[in-house]
PDB file of C-alpha atoms in Angstrom:
ATOM      1  CA  MET Y 150       0.000   0.000   0.000  1.00 42.00           C
ATOM      2  CA  THR Y 151       1.276   3.465  -0.852  1.00 51.00           C
ATOM      3  CA  SER Y 152      -0.056   6.868   0.102  1.00 47.00           C
ATOM      4  CA  ASN Y 153       0.113  10.490  -0.973  1.00 60.00           C
ATOM      5  CA  ASN Y 154      -1.782  13.680  -0.252  1.00 69.00           C
ATOM      6  CA  LEU Y 155      -4.753  12.326  -2.224  1.00 84.00           C
ATOM      7  CA  GLY Y 156      -5.118   9.220  -0.087  1.00 88.00           C
ATOM      8  CA  GLU Y 157      -3.772   5.717   0.259  1.00 94.00           C
ATOM      9  CA  TRP Y 158      -3.491   3.102  -2.463  1.00 96.00           C
ATOM     10  CA  SER Y 159      -4.080  -0.628  -2.113  1.00 96.00           C
ATOM     11  CA  PRO Y 160      -4.058  -2.079  -5.638  1.00 96.00           C
ATOM     12  CA  ALA Y 161      -6.772  -4.435  -6.794  1.00 96.00           C
ATOM     13  CA  SER Y 162      -5.663  -7.651  -8.445  1.00 95.00           C
ATOM     14  CA  ALA Y 163      -6.054  -8.445 -12.131  1.00 95.00           C
ATOM     15  CA  SER Y 164      -8.487 -11.233 -11.217  1.00 94.00           C
ATOM     16  CA  GLU Y 165     -10.650  -8.793  -9.239  1.00 96.00           C
ATOM     17  CA  MET Y 166     -10.904  -6.562 -12.297  1.00 97.00           C
ATOM     18  CA  ALA Y 167     -11.744  -9.527 -14.473  1.00 96.00           C
ATOM     19  CA  GLU Y 168     -14.708 -10.125 -12.168  1.00 96.00           C
ATOM     20  CA  VAL Y 169     -15.767  -6.444 -12.297  1.00 97.00           C
ATOM     21  CA  PHE Y 170     -15.634  -6.407 -16.102  1.00 97.00           C
ATOM     22  CA  LYS Y 171     -16.854  -9.956 -16.702  1.00 93.00           C
ATOM     23  CA  ARG Y 172     -20.024  -8.775 -18.475  1.00 91.00           C
ATOM     24  CA  ALA Y 173     -18.275  -6.030 -20.460  1.00 96.00           C
ATOM     25  CA  ASN Y 174     -19.347  -5.934 -24.105  1.00 95.00           C
ATOM     26  CA  PHE Y 175     -16.399  -3.753 -25.078  1.00 97.00           C
ATOM     27  CA  PRO Y 176     -12.624  -4.256 -25.088  1.00 96.00           C
ATOM     28  CA  TRP Y 177     -10.676  -3.590 -21.908  1.00 98.00           C
ATOM     29  CA  TRP Y 178      -7.191  -4.532 -20.785  1.00 98.00           C
ATOM     30  CA  ILE Y 179      -5.009  -4.851 -17.716  1.00 98.00           C
ATOM     31  CA  ALA Y 180      -2.178  -2.379 -18.369  1.00 97.00           C
ATOM     32  CA  GLY Y 181       1.029  -1.124 -16.770  1.00 94.00           C
ATOM     33  CA  GLY Y 182       3.466  -3.333 -14.915  1.00 94.00           C
ATOM     34  CA  SER Y 183       0.772  -5.924 -14.221  1.00 95.00           C
ATOM     35  CA  ALA Y 184       0.328  -6.454 -17.971  1.00 96.00           C
ATOM     36  CA  ILE Y 185       4.057  -7.049 -18.278  1.00 96.00           C
ATOM     37  CA  GLU Y 186       3.898  -9.655 -15.504  1.00 95.00           C
ATOM     38  CA  LEU Y 187       0.964 -11.425 -17.157  1.00 96.00           C
ATOM     39  CA  PHE Y 188       3.044 -11.642 -20.342  1.00 96.00           C
ATOM     40  CA  VAL Y 189       6.216 -12.990 -18.748  1.00 95.00           C
ATOM     41  CA  GLY Y 190       4.285 -15.230 -16.361  1.00 93.00           C
ATOM     42  CA  ARG Y 191       5.939 -14.155 -13.133  1.00 93.00           C
ATOM     43  CA  GLU Y 192       5.981 -11.362 -10.565  1.00 92.00           C
ATOM     44  CA  LEU Y 193       8.718  -8.821 -11.177  1.00 91.00           C
ATOM     45  CA  ARG Y 194       8.153  -6.262  -8.408  1.00 86.00           C
ATOM     46  CA  THR Y 195       5.561  -4.728  -6.103  1.00 86.00           C
ATOM     47  CA  HIS Y 196       3.020  -2.330  -7.598  1.00 88.00           C
ATOM     48  CA  GLY Y 197       1.648   0.918  -6.224  1.00 89.00           C
ATOM     49  CA  ASP Y 198      -1.528   0.680  -8.295  1.00 92.00           C
ATOM     50  CA  LEU Y 199      -3.331  -1.376 -10.927  1.00 97.00           C
ATOM     51  CA  ASP Y 200      -3.911   0.118 -14.372  1.00 97.00           C
ATOM     52  CA  VAL Y 201      -6.899  -0.760 -16.552  1.00 98.00           C
ATOM     53  CA  LEU Y 202      -7.190   0.637 -20.083  1.00 98.00           C
ATOM     54  CA  VAL Y 203     -10.365   1.208 -22.090  1.00 98.00           C
ATOM     55  CA  LEU Y 204     -11.007   3.146 -25.268  1.00 98.00           C
ATOM     56  CA  ARG Y 205     -12.379   6.637 -24.787  1.00 97.00           C
ATOM     57  CA  ARG Y 206     -15.432   5.772 -26.847  1.00 97.00           C
ATOM     58  CA  ASP Y 207     -16.315   3.032 -24.325  1.00 98.00           C
ATOM     59  CA  GLN Y 208     -15.870   5.137 -21.197  1.00 98.00           C
ATOM     60  CA  THR Y 209     -19.527   5.282 -20.150  1.00 96.00           C
ATOM     61  CA  ARG Y 210     -19.845   1.524 -20.470  1.00 97.00           C
ATOM     62  CA  ALA Y 211     -16.760   1.139 -18.295  1.00 98.00           C
ATOM     63  CA  GLN Y 212     -18.361   3.530 -15.822  1.00 98.00           C
ATOM     64  CA  GLU Y 213     -21.439   1.304 -15.720  1.00 97.00           C
ATOM     65  CA  CYS Y 214     -19.251  -1.707 -14.860  1.00 97.00           C
ATOM     66  CA  LEU Y 215     -17.894   0.356 -11.960  1.00 98.00           C
ATOM     67  CA  SER Y 216     -21.356   1.389 -10.792  1.00 96.00           C
ATOM     68  CA  GLY Y 217     -21.309   2.069  -7.045  1.00 96.00           C
ATOM     69  CA  TRP Y 218     -17.570   2.807  -6.999  1.00 98.00           C
ATOM     70  CA  ASP Y 219     -16.122   6.199  -6.040  1.00 98.00           C
ATOM     71  CA  LEU Y 220     -14.618   7.590  -9.274  1.00 98.00           C
ATOM     72  CA  HIS Y 221     -12.531  10.745  -9.641  1.00 98.00           C
ATOM     73  CA  ILE Y 222     -10.856  12.329 -12.660  1.00 97.00           C
ATOM     74  CA  ALA Y 223      -7.355  13.780 -12.617  1.00 96.00           C
ATOM     75  CA  ASP Y 224      -8.249  17.250 -13.887  1.00 95.00           C
ATOM     76  CA  PRO Y 225      -6.068  18.728 -15.235  1.00 90.00           C
ATOM     77  CA  PRO Y 226      -3.870  15.643 -15.758  1.00 90.00           C
ATOM     78  CA  GLY Y 227      -0.631  15.553 -13.817  1.00 85.00           C
ATOM     79  CA  THR Y 228      -1.514  18.353 -11.390  1.00 86.00           C
ATOM     80  CA  GLY Y 229      -2.495  16.256  -8.378  1.00 87.00           C
ATOM     81  CA  ARG Y 230      -6.075  17.519  -8.543  1.00 94.00           C
ATOM     82  CA  LEU Y 231      -9.099  15.240  -8.585  1.00 97.00           C
ATOM     83  CA  ARG Y 232     -12.790  15.854  -9.139  1.00 97.00           C
ATOM     84  CA  ALA Y 233     -15.731  13.483  -9.090  1.00 97.00           C
ATOM     85  CA  TRP Y 234     -16.659  11.809 -12.375  1.00 98.00           C
ATOM     86  CA  GLY Y 235     -20.369  12.399 -12.842  1.00 95.00           C
ATOM     87  CA  PHE Y 236     -22.484   9.493 -14.076  1.00 94.00           C
ATOM     88  CA  GLY Y 237     -22.740   9.654 -17.861  1.00 95.00           C
ATOM     89  CA  GLU Y 238     -20.196  12.472 -18.152  1.00 97.00           C
ATOM     90  CA  MET Y 239     -18.159  12.137 -21.353  1.00 97.00           C
ATOM     91  CA  LEU Y 240     -14.498  12.947 -20.792  1.00 97.00           C
ATOM     92  CA  GLU Y 241     -12.731  14.627 -23.683  1.00 95.00           C
ATOM     93  CA  GLU Y 242      -9.015  15.130 -24.298  1.00 93.00           C
ATOM     94  CA  PRO Y 243      -6.770  15.778 -22.479  1.00 94.00           C
ATOM     95  CA  LEU Y 244      -8.604  14.021 -19.613  1.00 96.00           C
ATOM     96  CA  HIS Y 245      -7.620  10.361 -19.519  1.00 96.00           C
ATOM     97  CA  ASP Y 246      -6.876   9.297 -15.931  1.00 97.00           C
ATOM     98  CA  ILE Y 247      -9.590   8.153 -13.498  1.00 97.00           C
ATOM     99  CA  TRP Y 248      -8.870   7.093  -9.913  1.00 97.00           C
ATOM    100  CA  CYS Y 249     -11.189   4.384  -8.624  1.00 98.00           C
ATOM    101  CA  ARG Y 250     -12.013   3.019  -5.168  1.00 97.00           C
ATOM    102  CA  ARG Y 251     -14.917   0.936  -3.986  1.00 97.00           C
ATOM    103  CA  THR Y 252     -16.152   3.516  -1.439  1.00 97.00           C
ATOM    104  CA  PRO Y 253     -15.126   7.042  -0.414  1.00 96.00           C
ATOM    105  CA  ASP Y 254     -13.538   5.576   2.737  1.00 95.00           C
ATOM    106  CA  ALA Y 255     -11.591   2.841   0.935  1.00 97.00           C
ATOM    107  CA  PRO Y 256      -8.057   3.211  -0.444  1.00 96.00           C
ATOM    108  CA  TRP Y 257      -7.703   3.844  -4.156  1.00 97.00           C
ATOM    109  CA  SER Y 258      -7.331   0.529  -5.964  1.00 97.00           C
ATOM    110  CA  VAL Y 259      -7.534   1.067  -9.752  1.00 98.00           C
ATOM    111  CA  GLN Y 260      -6.371   3.656 -12.231  1.00 97.00           C
ATOM    112  CA  LEU Y 261      -8.705   3.620 -15.247  1.00 98.00           C
ATOM    113  CA  MET Y 262      -6.961   5.016 -18.320  1.00 97.00           C
ATOM    114  CA  LEU Y 263      -8.675   6.253 -21.488  1.00 98.00           C
ATOM    115  CA  ASP Y 264      -7.033   5.896 -24.888  1.00 96.00           C
ATOM    116  CA  ASP Y 265      -8.207   6.962 -28.310  1.00 96.00           C
ATOM    117  CA  ALA Y 266      -9.121   5.038 -31.419  1.00 96.00           C
ATOM    118  CA  VAL Y 267      -9.621   5.879 -35.073  1.00 95.00           C
ATOM    119  CA  GLY Y 268     -11.926   3.321 -36.634  1.00 95.00           C
ATOM    120  CA  ASP Y 269     -10.435  -0.104 -36.001  1.00 96.00           C
ATOM    121  CA  GLU Y 270      -7.086   1.244 -34.818  1.00 97.00           C
ATOM    122  CA  TRP Y 271      -5.797   2.341 -31.446  1.00 97.00           C
ATOM    123  CA  ALA Y 272      -4.079   5.737 -31.765  1.00 96.00           C
ATOM    124  CA  SER Y 273      -1.580   6.989 -29.199  1.00 95.00           C
ATOM    125  CA  ARG Y 274      -2.769  10.061 -27.343  1.00 90.00           C
ATOM    126  CA  ARG Y 275       0.879  11.168 -27.247  1.00 88.00           C
ATOM    127  CA  ASP Y 276       1.380  10.932 -31.002  1.00 93.00           C
ATOM    128  CA  PRO Y 277      -1.540   9.838 -33.233  1.00 93.00           C
ATOM    129  CA  ARG Y 278       0.896   8.626 -35.881  1.00 95.00           C
ATOM    130  CA  VAL Y 279       1.586   5.652 -33.603  1.00 97.00           C
ATOM    131  CA  ARG Y 280      -1.201   3.154 -34.210  1.00 97.00           C
ATOM    132  CA  MET Y 281      -2.070  -0.488 -33.854  1.00 97.00           C
ATOM    133  CA  PRO Y 282      -5.105  -2.545 -34.898  1.00 97.00           C
ATOM    134  CA  ILE Y 283      -7.355  -2.884 -31.876  1.00 96.00           C
ATOM    135  CA  THR Y 284      -7.483  -6.625 -32.400  1.00 94.00           C
ATOM    136  CA  ARG Y 285      -3.693  -6.753 -31.961  1.00 95.00           C
ATOM    137  CA  LEU Y 286      -3.779  -4.939 -28.613  1.00 94.00           C
ATOM    138  CA  SER Y 287      -5.049  -7.934 -26.718  1.00 93.00           C
ATOM    139  CA  ARG Y 288      -3.277 -10.804 -25.068  1.00 96.00           C
ATOM    140  CA  VAL Y 289      -5.163 -13.207 -22.798  1.00 95.00           C
ATOM    141  CA  ALA Y 290      -3.813 -14.698 -19.581  1.00 94.00           C
ATOM    142  CA  ALA Y 291      -4.311 -18.349 -18.683  1.00 91.00           C
ATOM    143  CA  ASP Y 292      -7.365 -17.446 -16.593  1.00 91.00           C
ATOM    144  CA  GLY Y 293      -8.913 -15.455 -19.460  1.00 92.00           C
ATOM    145  CA  THR Y 294      -7.960 -11.982 -18.214  1.00 95.00           C
ATOM    146  CA  PRO Y 295      -7.167  -9.622 -21.134  1.00 97.00           C
ATOM    147  CA  TYR Y 296      -4.002  -7.552 -20.977  1.00 97.00           C
ATOM    148  CA  LEU Y 297      -2.160  -5.149 -23.244  1.00 97.00           C
ATOM    149  CA  ALA Y 298       0.275  -6.398 -25.854  1.00 97.00           C
ATOM    150  CA  PRO Y 299       3.767  -6.034 -24.351  1.00 97.00           C
ATOM    151  CA  GLU Y 300       5.184  -3.970 -27.211  1.00 97.00           C
ATOM    152  CA  MET Y 301       2.453  -1.376 -26.750  1.00 96.00           C
ATOM    153  CA  GLN Y 302       2.969  -1.314 -22.994  1.00 95.00           C
ATOM    154  CA  LEU Y 303       6.710  -0.821 -23.483  1.00 97.00           C
ATOM    155  CA  PHE Y 304       5.969   2.089 -25.814  1.00 97.00           C
ATOM    156  CA  TYR Y 305       4.190   3.794 -22.921  1.00 93.00           C
ATOM    157  CA  LYS Y 306       7.048   3.006 -20.572  1.00 94.00           C
ATOM    158  CA  ALA Y 307       9.680   4.402 -22.951  1.00 95.00           C
ATOM    159  CA  LYS Y 308       8.737   7.964 -22.056  1.00 91.00           C
ATOM    160  CA  ASN Y 309      10.636   9.221 -18.993  1.00 87.00           C
ATOM    161  CA  THR Y 310      12.007   5.742 -18.334  1.00 93.00           C
ATOM    162  CA  ARG Y 311      12.373   4.828 -14.665  1.00 93.00           C
ATOM    163  CA  GLU Y 312      14.218   1.976 -12.984  1.00 93.00           C
ATOM    164  CA  LYS Y 313      11.070  -0.137 -12.871  1.00 93.00           C
ATOM    165  CA  ASP Y 314      10.546   0.398 -16.607  1.00 93.00           C
ATOM    166  CA  GLU Y 315      14.060  -0.859 -17.290  1.00 95.00           C
ATOM    167  CA  VAL Y 316      13.255  -3.949 -15.211  1.00 94.00           C
ATOM    168  CA  ASP Y 317      10.100  -4.536 -17.247  1.00 95.00           C
ATOM    169  CA  PHE Y 318      11.901  -4.011 -20.565  1.00 96.00           C
ATOM    170  CA  GLY Y 319      14.661  -6.448 -19.625  1.00 96.00           C
ATOM    171  CA  ALA Y 320      12.110  -9.086 -18.619  1.00 96.00           C
ATOM    172  CA  VAL Y 321      10.054  -8.759 -21.799  1.00 96.00           C
ATOM    173  CA  LEU Y 322      12.774  -8.319 -24.424  1.00 97.00           C
ATOM    174  CA  PRO Y 323      13.806 -11.989 -24.798  1.00 96.00           C
ATOM    175  CA  SER Y 324      10.189 -13.011 -25.504  1.00 96.00           C
ATOM    176  CA  LEU Y 325       9.337 -10.390 -28.132  1.00 97.00           C
ATOM    177  CA  ASP Y 326       8.949 -11.825 -31.613  1.00 96.00           C
ATOM    178  CA  GLN Y 327      10.128 -10.128 -34.791  1.00 97.00           C
ATOM    179  CA  ASP Y 328       6.832  -8.342 -35.474  1.00 96.00           C
ATOM    180  CA  GLN Y 329       6.606  -7.025 -31.913  1.00 97.00           C
ATOM    181  CA  ARG Y 330      10.163  -5.711 -32.038  1.00 97.00           C
ATOM    182  CA  ALA Y 331       9.539  -4.104 -35.423  1.00 97.00           C
ATOM    183  CA  TRP Y 332       6.416  -2.306 -34.210  1.00 97.00           C
ATOM    184  CA  LEU Y 333       8.153  -0.951 -31.107  1.00 98.00           C
ATOM    185  CA  LEU Y 334      11.188   0.111 -33.119  1.00 97.00           C
ATOM    186  CA  ASP Y 335       8.982   2.023 -35.558  1.00 97.00           C
ATOM    187  CA  ALA Y 336       7.031   3.661 -32.727  1.00 97.00           C
ATOM    188  CA  LEU Y 337      10.236   4.790 -31.001  1.00 97.00           C
ATOM    189  CA  LYS Y 338      11.673   6.019 -34.300  1.00 96.00           C
ATOM    190  CA  LEU Y 339       8.691   8.375 -34.597  1.00 95.00           C
ATOM    191  CA  THR Y 340       8.577   9.533 -30.990  1.00 96.00           C
ATOM    192  CA  ALA Y 341      12.008   9.012 -29.402  1.00 95.00           C
ATOM    193  CA  PRO Y 342      14.619   8.359 -32.113  1.00 94.00           C
ATOM    194  CA  GLU Y 343      17.536   8.514 -29.651  1.00 94.00           C
ATOM    195  CA  HIS Y 344      16.005   6.145 -27.123  1.00 96.00           C
ATOM    196  CA  PRO Y 345      18.553   3.541 -25.921  1.00 96.00           C
ATOM    197  CA  TRP Y 346      16.009   0.742 -26.218  1.00 97.00           C
ATOM    198  CA  ARG Y 347      16.150   0.999 -30.014  1.00 96.00           C
ATOM    199  CA  GLN Y 348      19.616  -0.481 -30.170  1.00 94.00           C
ATOM    200  CA  ARG Y 349      18.681  -3.342 -27.862  1.00 95.00           C
ATOM    201  CA  LEU Y 350      15.618  -4.156 -29.987  1.00 95.00           C
ATOM    202  CA  GLN Y 351      17.589  -4.537 -33.205  1.00 90.00           C
TER     203      GLN Y 351
END
């Protein structure tokens, strides 16, 4: 459990989120470091939160799955300010980060992230030139829990790389196939051409 001036965190598990979203009729994915661990099949480190990603166009359906939870938007993003997410409220760019807890007295347990799509393709909110077919985003754990493709998750982690991101990259790299490496190389070429991971991916 971690804490800050916005309250304590006690991350939910991926299996708990699979139960919450079990009737979802839209795509959703475990993201962040937990997605990396689902890919490599082992625990790499402790986590301060649990990330879940949905497409912006599906946000109200995700909100319905979290009915009864206490949901707050980081508004503006990155400022440490939260406000309640009203039922049915459509969040537009640049809003993309929703803090979730089961009750107002409970610790935060899930960070719900919104990403954009153009037709059948996911489009990075950081650089819309970076895209991937939505069908390629998904991997499925042994228990059926969906999680983000590792190359896409590493693309997120490549910005402002921290020690934990280096740990995740090192764990994933040996298992990336040629297509996954090629996609990540192309994405970094567009967004971070001097990134040290590019050489290791080649």
